mmCIF file of C-alpha atoms in Angstrom:
data_model
loop_
_atom_site.group_PDB
_atom_site.id
_atom_site.type_symbol
_atom_site.label_atom_id
_atom_site.label_comp_id
_atom_site.label_asym_id
_atom_site.label_seq_id
_atom_site.Cartn_x
_atom_site.Cartn_y
_atom_site.Cartn_z
ATOM 1 C CA GLN A 1 3.522 12.880 -11.997
ATOM 2 C CA LYS A 2 1.113 12.146 -9.660
ATOM 3 C CA GLU A 3 1.096 13.273 -5.801
ATOM 4 C CA VAL A 4 -0.236 12.482 -2.778
ATOM 5 C CA GLU A 5 0.481 14.795 0.117
ATOM 6 C CA GLN A 6 -0.341 14.054 3.567
ATOM 7 C CA ASN A 7 1.506 15.781 7.084
ATOM 8 C CA SER A 8 4.084 13.270 8.201
ATOM 9 C CA GLY A 9 2.976 14.339 12.124
ATOM 10 C CA PRO A 10 3.514 12.896 14.614
ATOM 11 C CA LEU A 11 -0.108 13.407 15.388
ATOM 12 C CA SER A 12 -1.035 13.328 19.215
ATOM 13 C CA VAL A 13 -4.393 12.849 20.449
ATOM 14 C CA PRO A 14 -5.365 12.274 24.014
ATOM 15 C CA GLU A 15 -7.513 8.898 24.369
ATOM 16 C CA GLY A 16 -11.330 9.328 23.986
ATOM 17 C CA ALA A 17 -10.688 12.544 21.461
ATOM 18 C CA ILE A 18 -11.425 12.611 17.567
ATOM 19 C CA ALA A 19 -8.211 12.518 15.417
ATOM 20 C CA SER A 20 -8.178 14.068 12.128
ATOM 21 C CA LEU A 21 -5.835 13.185 9.222
ATOM 22 C CA ASN A 22 -6.025 14.574 5.844
ATOM 23 C CA CYS A 23 -4.552 13.929 2.277
ATOM 24 C CA THR A 24 -4.578 16.065 -0.597
ATOM 25 C CA TYR A 25 -4.014 14.786 -4.297
ATOM 26 C CA SER A 26 -2.586 16.483 -7.542
ATOM 27 C CA ASP A 27 -4.531 13.526 -10.110
ATOM 28 C CA ARG A 28 -8.087 15.684 -10.483
ATOM 29 C CA GLY A 29 -9.485 12.862 -12.448
ATOM 30 C CA SER A 30 -8.702 10.301 -9.551
ATOM 31 C CA GLN A 31 -11.806 8.028 -8.976
ATOM 32 C CA SER A 32 -11.063 6.193 -5.776
ATOM 33 C CA PHE A 33 -9.224 6.865 -2.403
ATOM 34 C CA PHE A 34 -8.092 4.653 0.108
ATOM 35 C CA TRP A 35 -7.126 4.719 3.546
ATOM 36 C CA TYR A 36 -4.866 2.240 5.127
ATOM 37 C CA ARG A 37 -3.611 1.718 8.356
ATOM 38 C CA GLN A 38 -0.153 0.237 8.930
ATOM 39 C CA TYR A 39 1.225 -0.434 12.808
ATOM 40 C CA SER A 40 4.936 -0.618 13.315
ATOM 41 C CA GLY A 41 6.719 -4.023 11.459
ATOM 42 C CA LYS A 42 3.118 -5.043 10.030
ATOM 43 C CA SER A 43 2.035 -4.336 6.561
ATOM 44 C CA PRO A 44 -0.326 -1.988 5.420
ATOM 45 C CA GLU A 45 -4.626 -2.954 5.975
ATOM 46 C CA LEU A 46 -7.357 -1.363 4.396
ATOM 47 C CA ILE A 47 -9.674 0.873 6.770
ATOM 48 C CA MET A 48 -11.834 2.291 4.251
ATOM 49 C CA SER A 49 -12.214 3.013 0.470
ATOM 50 C CA ILE A 50 -14.674 5.959 -1.094
ATOM 51 C CA TYR A 51 -15.466 6.658 -4.300
ATOM 52 C CA SER A 52 -18.022 9.568 -4.027
ATOM 53 C CA ASN A 53 -17.957 13.088 -2.626
ATOM 54 C CA GLY A 54 -19.181 13.532 0.916
ATOM 55 C CA ASP A 55 -19.042 11.324 4.184
ATOM 56 C CA LYS A 56 -18.607 7.698 4.756
ATOM 57 C CA GLU A 57 -18.988 5.831 7.973
ATOM 58 C CA ASP A 58 -17.790 2.649 9.252
ATOM 59 C CA GLY A 59 -18.212 2.053 13.054
ATOM 60 C CA ARG A 60 -15.469 5.157 14.606
ATOM 61 C CA PHE A 61 -14.083 5.373 11.230
ATOM 62 C CA THR A 62 -15.433 8.443 8.887
ATOM 63 C CA ALA A 63 -13.490 9.137 5.465
ATOM 64 C CA GLN A 64 -14.629 12.452 3.708
ATOM 65 C CA LEU A 65 -14.413 13.187 0.377
ATOM 66 C CA ASN A 66 -14.201 16.806 -1.744
ATOM 67 C CA LYS A 67 -12.761 16.307 -5.316
ATOM 68 C CA ALA A 68 -13.527 19.788 -5.986
ATOM 69 C CA SER A 69 -10.486 20.779 -3.168
ATOM 70 C CA GLN A 70 -8.839 17.206 -4.325
ATOM 71 C CA TYR A 71 -8.900 16.317 -0.460
ATOM 72 C CA VAL A 72 -9.584 13.559 1.525
ATOM 73 C CA SER A 73 -9.810 13.058 5.241
ATOM 74 C CA LEU A 74 -9.907 10.362 7.806
ATOM 75 C CA LEU A 75 -11.631 11.306 11.056
ATOM 76 C CA ILE A 76 -11.336 8.535 14.112
ATOM 77 C CA ARG A 77 -13.469 9.069 16.737
ATOM 78 C CA ASP A 78 -13.272 8.025 20.381
ATOM 79 C CA SER A 79 -9.525 7.365 19.759
ATOM 80 C CA GLN A 80 -8.187 4.335 21.674
ATOM 81 C CA PRO A 81 -4.097 3.495 22.193
ATOM 82 C CA SER A 82 -4.843 0.901 19.890
ATOM 83 C CA ASP A 83 -5.153 3.285 16.887
ATOM 84 C CA SER A 84 -1.753 4.480 17.212
ATOM 85 C CA ALA A 85 -0.217 3.634 13.953
ATOM 86 C CA THR A 86 0.946 5.377 10.402
ATOM 87 C CA TYR A 87 -2.274 6.347 7.991
ATOM 88 C CA LEU A 88 -1.368 6.043 4.665
ATOM 89 C CA CYS A 89 -3.767 7.547 1.985
ATOM 90 C CA ALA A 90 -3.732 5.835 -1.336
ATOM 91 C CA VAL A 91 -5.367 7.592 -4.470
ATOM 92 C CA GLY A 92 -6.883 5.216 -7.758
ATOM 93 C CA PRO A 93 -6.056 6.020 -11.248
ATOM 94 C CA SER A 94 -8.222 8.625 -13.358
ATOM 95 C CA GLY A 95 -9.281 5.590 -15.854
ATOM 96 C CA GLY A 96 -8.388 2.828 -17.981
ATOM 97 C CA SER A 97 -7.722 -0.318 -16.982
ATOM 98 C CA ASN A 98 -4.274 0.706 -15.008
ATOM 99 C CA TYR A 99 -5.267 -0.128 -10.954
ATOM 100 C CA LYS A 100 -2.176 1.444 -9.598
ATOM 101 C CA LEU A 101 -2.479 3.171 -6.515
ATOM 102 C CA THR A 102 -0.463 6.411 -5.611
ATOM 103 C CA PHE A 103 0.222 6.097 -2.095
ATOM 104 C CA GLY A 104 0.998 9.324 0.264
ATOM 105 C CA LYS A 105 3.990 9.015 2.924
ATOM 106 C CA GLY A 106 1.916 8.707 5.972
ATOM 107 C CA THR A 107 0.924 10.445 8.862
ATOM 108 C CA LEU A 108 1.956 8.652 12.252
ATOM 109 C CA LEU A 109 -1.097 9.099 14.830
ATOM 110 C CA THR A 110 -0.396 8.331 18.725
ATOM 111 C CA VAL A 111 -2.873 8.137 21.060
ATOM 112 C CA ASN A 112 -2.145 9.147 24.538
ATOM 113 C CA PRO A 113 -3.603 7.117 27.537
ATOM 114 C CA ASN B 1 -8.229 -18.213 3.207
ATOM 115 C CA ALA B 2 -4.678 -17.202 3.454
ATOM 116 C CA GLY B 3 -4.842 -13.954 1.540
ATOM 117 C CA VAL B 4 -1.534 -12.775 0.260
ATOM 118 C CA THR B 5 1.513 -14.639 1.505
ATOM 119 C CA GLN B 6 5.174 -14.130 0.879
ATOM 120 C CA THR B 7 8.013 -16.050 1.299
ATOM 121 C CA PRO B 8 10.984 -15.415 2.719
ATOM 122 C CA LYS B 9 10.037 -13.379 6.043
ATOM 123 C CA PHE B 10 13.770 -12.112 6.562
ATOM 124 C CA GLN B 11 16.437 -12.246 3.973
ATOM 125 C CA VAL B 12 20.288 -11.043 4.743
ATOM 126 C CA LEU B 13 22.450 -11.135 1.787
ATOM 127 C CA LYS B 14 25.709 -10.278 0.298
ATOM 128 C CA THR B 15 26.525 -7.330 -2.298
ATOM 129 C CA GLY B 16 26.382 -9.159 -5.683
ATOM 130 C CA GLN B 17 23.883 -12.373 -4.632
ATOM 131 C CA SER B 18 20.775 -13.231 -6.091
ATOM 132 C CA MET B 19 17.498 -14.091 -4.756
ATOM 133 C CA THR B 20 13.903 -14.381 -5.444
ATOM 134 C CA LEU B 21 11.186 -13.053 -3.686
ATOM 135 C CA GLN B 22 7.972 -15.197 -3.571
ATOM 136 C CA CYS B 23 4.173 -13.884 -3.472
ATOM 137 C CA ALA B 24 0.933 -16.121 -3.668
ATOM 138 C CA GLN B 25 -2.305 -15.187 -3.353
ATOM 139 C CA ASP B 26 -5.915 -17.152 -3.185
ATOM 140 C CA MET B 27 -8.241 -14.373 -3.547
ATOM 141 C CA ASN B 28 -8.797 -15.088 -7.731
ATOM 142 C CA HIS B 29 -7.539 -11.681 -8.130
ATOM 143 C CA ASN B 30 -6.051 -10.257 -11.446
ATOM 144 C CA SER B 31 -3.971 -7.817 -10.521
ATOM 145 C CA MET B 32 -0.924 -7.743 -8.549
ATOM 146 C CA TYR B 33 1.498 -5.691 -7.400
ATOM 147 C CA TRP B 34 5.434 -5.295 -5.822
ATOM 148 C CA TYR B 35 6.117 -2.888 -3.402
ATOM 149 C CA ARG B 36 9.666 -1.289 -1.191
ATOM 150 C CA GLN B 37 9.144 0.754 1.721
ATOM 151 C CA ASP B 38 11.789 2.421 2.785
ATOM 152 C CA PRO B 39 11.697 5.513 6.186
ATOM 153 C CA GLY B 40 10.379 8.650 4.987
ATOM 154 C CA MET B 41 9.839 7.380 0.995
ATOM 155 C CA GLY B 42 6.527 5.904 1.676
ATOM 156 C CA LEU B 43 5.509 2.810 -0.406
ATOM 157 C CA ARG B 44 6.951 2.895 -3.937
ATOM 158 C CA LEU B 45 5.865 0.300 -6.983
ATOM 159 C CA ILE B 46 8.366 -1.703 -8.302
ATOM 160 C CA TYR B 47 6.484 -3.652 -10.917
ATOM 161 C CA TYR B 48 2.960 -4.480 -11.341
ATOM 162 C CA SER B 49 1.102 -7.276 -13.435
ATOM 163 C CA ALA B 50 -2.236 -5.832 -14.584
ATOM 164 C CA SER B 51 -3.422 -9.741 -15.468
ATOM 165 C CA GLU B 52 -1.985 -13.156 -15.893
ATOM 166 C CA GLY B 53 0.493 -12.999 -18.480
ATOM 167 C CA THR B 54 1.560 -9.102 -18.268
ATOM 168 C CA THR B 55 3.853 -7.294 -16.234
ATOM 169 C CA ASP B 56 4.678 -3.352 -16.166
ATOM 170 C CA LYS B 57 7.336 -1.350 -14.664
ATOM 171 C CA GLY B 58 6.412 1.268 -11.921
ATOM 172 C CA GLU B 59 8.260 3.527 -10.206
ATOM 173 C CA VAL B 60 11.473 2.280 -9.283
ATOM 174 C CA PRO B 61 12.100 -1.196 -11.231
ATOM 175 C CA ASN B 62 15.913 -0.734 -12.107
ATOM 176 C CA GLY B 63 17.590 -3.787 -10.579
ATOM 177 C CA TYR B 64 14.850 -6.054 -10.173
ATOM 178 C CA ASN B 65 12.493 -8.675 -12.537
ATOM 179 C CA VAL B 66 9.693 -9.975 -11.842
ATOM 180 C CA SER B 67 7.478 -13.085 -13.169
ATOM 181 C CA ARG B 68 3.944 -13.549 -13.487
ATOM 182 C CA LEU B 69 3.818 -17.600 -12.850
ATOM 183 C CA ASN B 70 0.388 -18.001 -12.840
ATOM 184 C CA LYS B 71 -3.010 -15.989 -12.050
ATOM 185 C CA ARG B 72 -1.806 -16.983 -8.577
ATOM 186 C CA GLU B 73 1.581 -16.618 -7.914
ATOM 187 C CA PHE B 74 4.264 -13.438 -8.526
ATOM 188 C CA SER B 75 7.449 -13.510 -7.985
ATOM 189 C CA LEU B 76 10.566 -10.444 -7.830
ATOM 190 C CA ARG B 77 14.127 -11.288 -8.523
ATOM 191 C CA LEU B 78 17.313 -9.561 -7.560
ATOM 192 C CA GLU B 79 20.082 -10.353 -10.145
ATOM 193 C CA SER B 80 22.683 -8.617 -8.017
ATOM 194 C CA ALA B 81 22.066 -6.977 -4.876
ATOM 195 C CA ALA B 82 23.508 -3.718 -3.723
ATOM 196 C CA PRO B 83 23.289 -2.104 -0.711
ATOM 197 C CA SER B 84 20.527 0.210 -1.590
ATOM 198 C CA GLN B 85 17.912 -2.381 -2.123
ATOM 199 C CA THR B 86 18.105 -2.868 1.237
ATOM 200 C CA SER B 87 13.929 -2.181 2.008
ATOM 201 C CA VAL B 88 10.998 -3.855 3.414
ATOM 202 C CA TYR B 89 9.073 -5.603 0.102
ATOM 203 C CA PHE B 90 5.422 -5.707 0.122
ATOM 204 C CA CYS B 91 3.847 -7.822 -2.294
ATOM 205 C CA ALA B 92 0.047 -6.757 -2.986
ATOM 206 C CA SER B 93 -3.309 -8.126 -5.107
ATOM 207 C CA SER B 94 -6.597 -6.583 -6.482
ATOM 208 C CA GLY B 95 -9.341 -7.792 -7.743
ATOM 209 C CA ARG B 96 -12.824 -8.149 -7.382
ATOM 210 C CA ARG B 97 -13.669 -10.315 -4.226
ATOM 211 C CA GLY B 98 -15.040 -8.270 -1.435
ATOM 212 C CA GLY B 99 -15.194 -4.689 -3.238
ATOM 213 C CA SER B 100 -13.793 -2.845 -6.322
ATOM 214 C CA THR B 101 -11.197 -3.789 -8.634
ATOM 215 C CA ASP B 102 -8.414 -1.328 -7.264
ATOM 216 C CA THR B 103 -8.928 -2.237 -3.397
ATOM 217 C CA GLN B 104 -5.425 -3.712 -2.915
ATOM 218 C CA TYR B 105 -4.566 -6.179 -0.218
ATOM 219 C CA PHE B 106 -1.139 -6.810 1.151
ATOM 220 C CA GLY B 107 1.071 -9.829 2.226
ATOM 221 C CA PRO B 108 3.162 -9.551 5.286
ATOM 222 C CA GLY B 109 6.274 -8.524 3.483
ATOM 223 C CA THR B 110 9.779 -9.652 3.245
ATOM 224 C CA ARG B 111 12.643 -7.867 5.481
ATOM 225 C CA LEU B 112 15.800 -7.902 3.020
ATOM 226 C CA THR B 113 18.984 -6.443 4.267
ATOM 227 C CA VAL B 114 21.797 -6.555 1.662
ATOM 228 C CA LEU B 115 25.399 -6.204 3.558
#
């Protein structure tokens, strides 16, 4: 069974610091990786997707992927109180036409003013 | 574009009652999904529809049925609700608009309580 593991947190960082969120996955053949942000009482919203080894930057967010280590991370620079949310890691299938994602249980991030 | 819409937003049922949760997307996506989210359990896939006319079971299908009415709409039915089905239900869709075929976009959710 495919698994996606995240530290549940809470991860607490001061405003302006770098928040580092980590995720490991079990299916070595996975091809696509996603980070979603979910505010309390709201639905998940896509922050980043990454498909190739290395870093992908979008504003204050950087996703890092290492397929050999089966590890994906999200860095949030200059963290703001508005970044306080649960961050969900999701991993796509290893092939075929099956588009199911496997989600981790999420890491709760708190940014303290 | 509204994206993914869900109705109702909130619902309270008594044990044994039935109801249908509605989901629609206007992004011309082929694939649609139903998840439930419970504290400490994360998002769990109930059913999905890879394309119009097909449906498949996910991780937790027992007690649910689905209908892919057309390309836009995917409904989830609880035939005889149980307290264990108290949860937040999210519908999602994926397709080629704005990204890869497997990027999923979520609706606002339905908060269901079964007494």
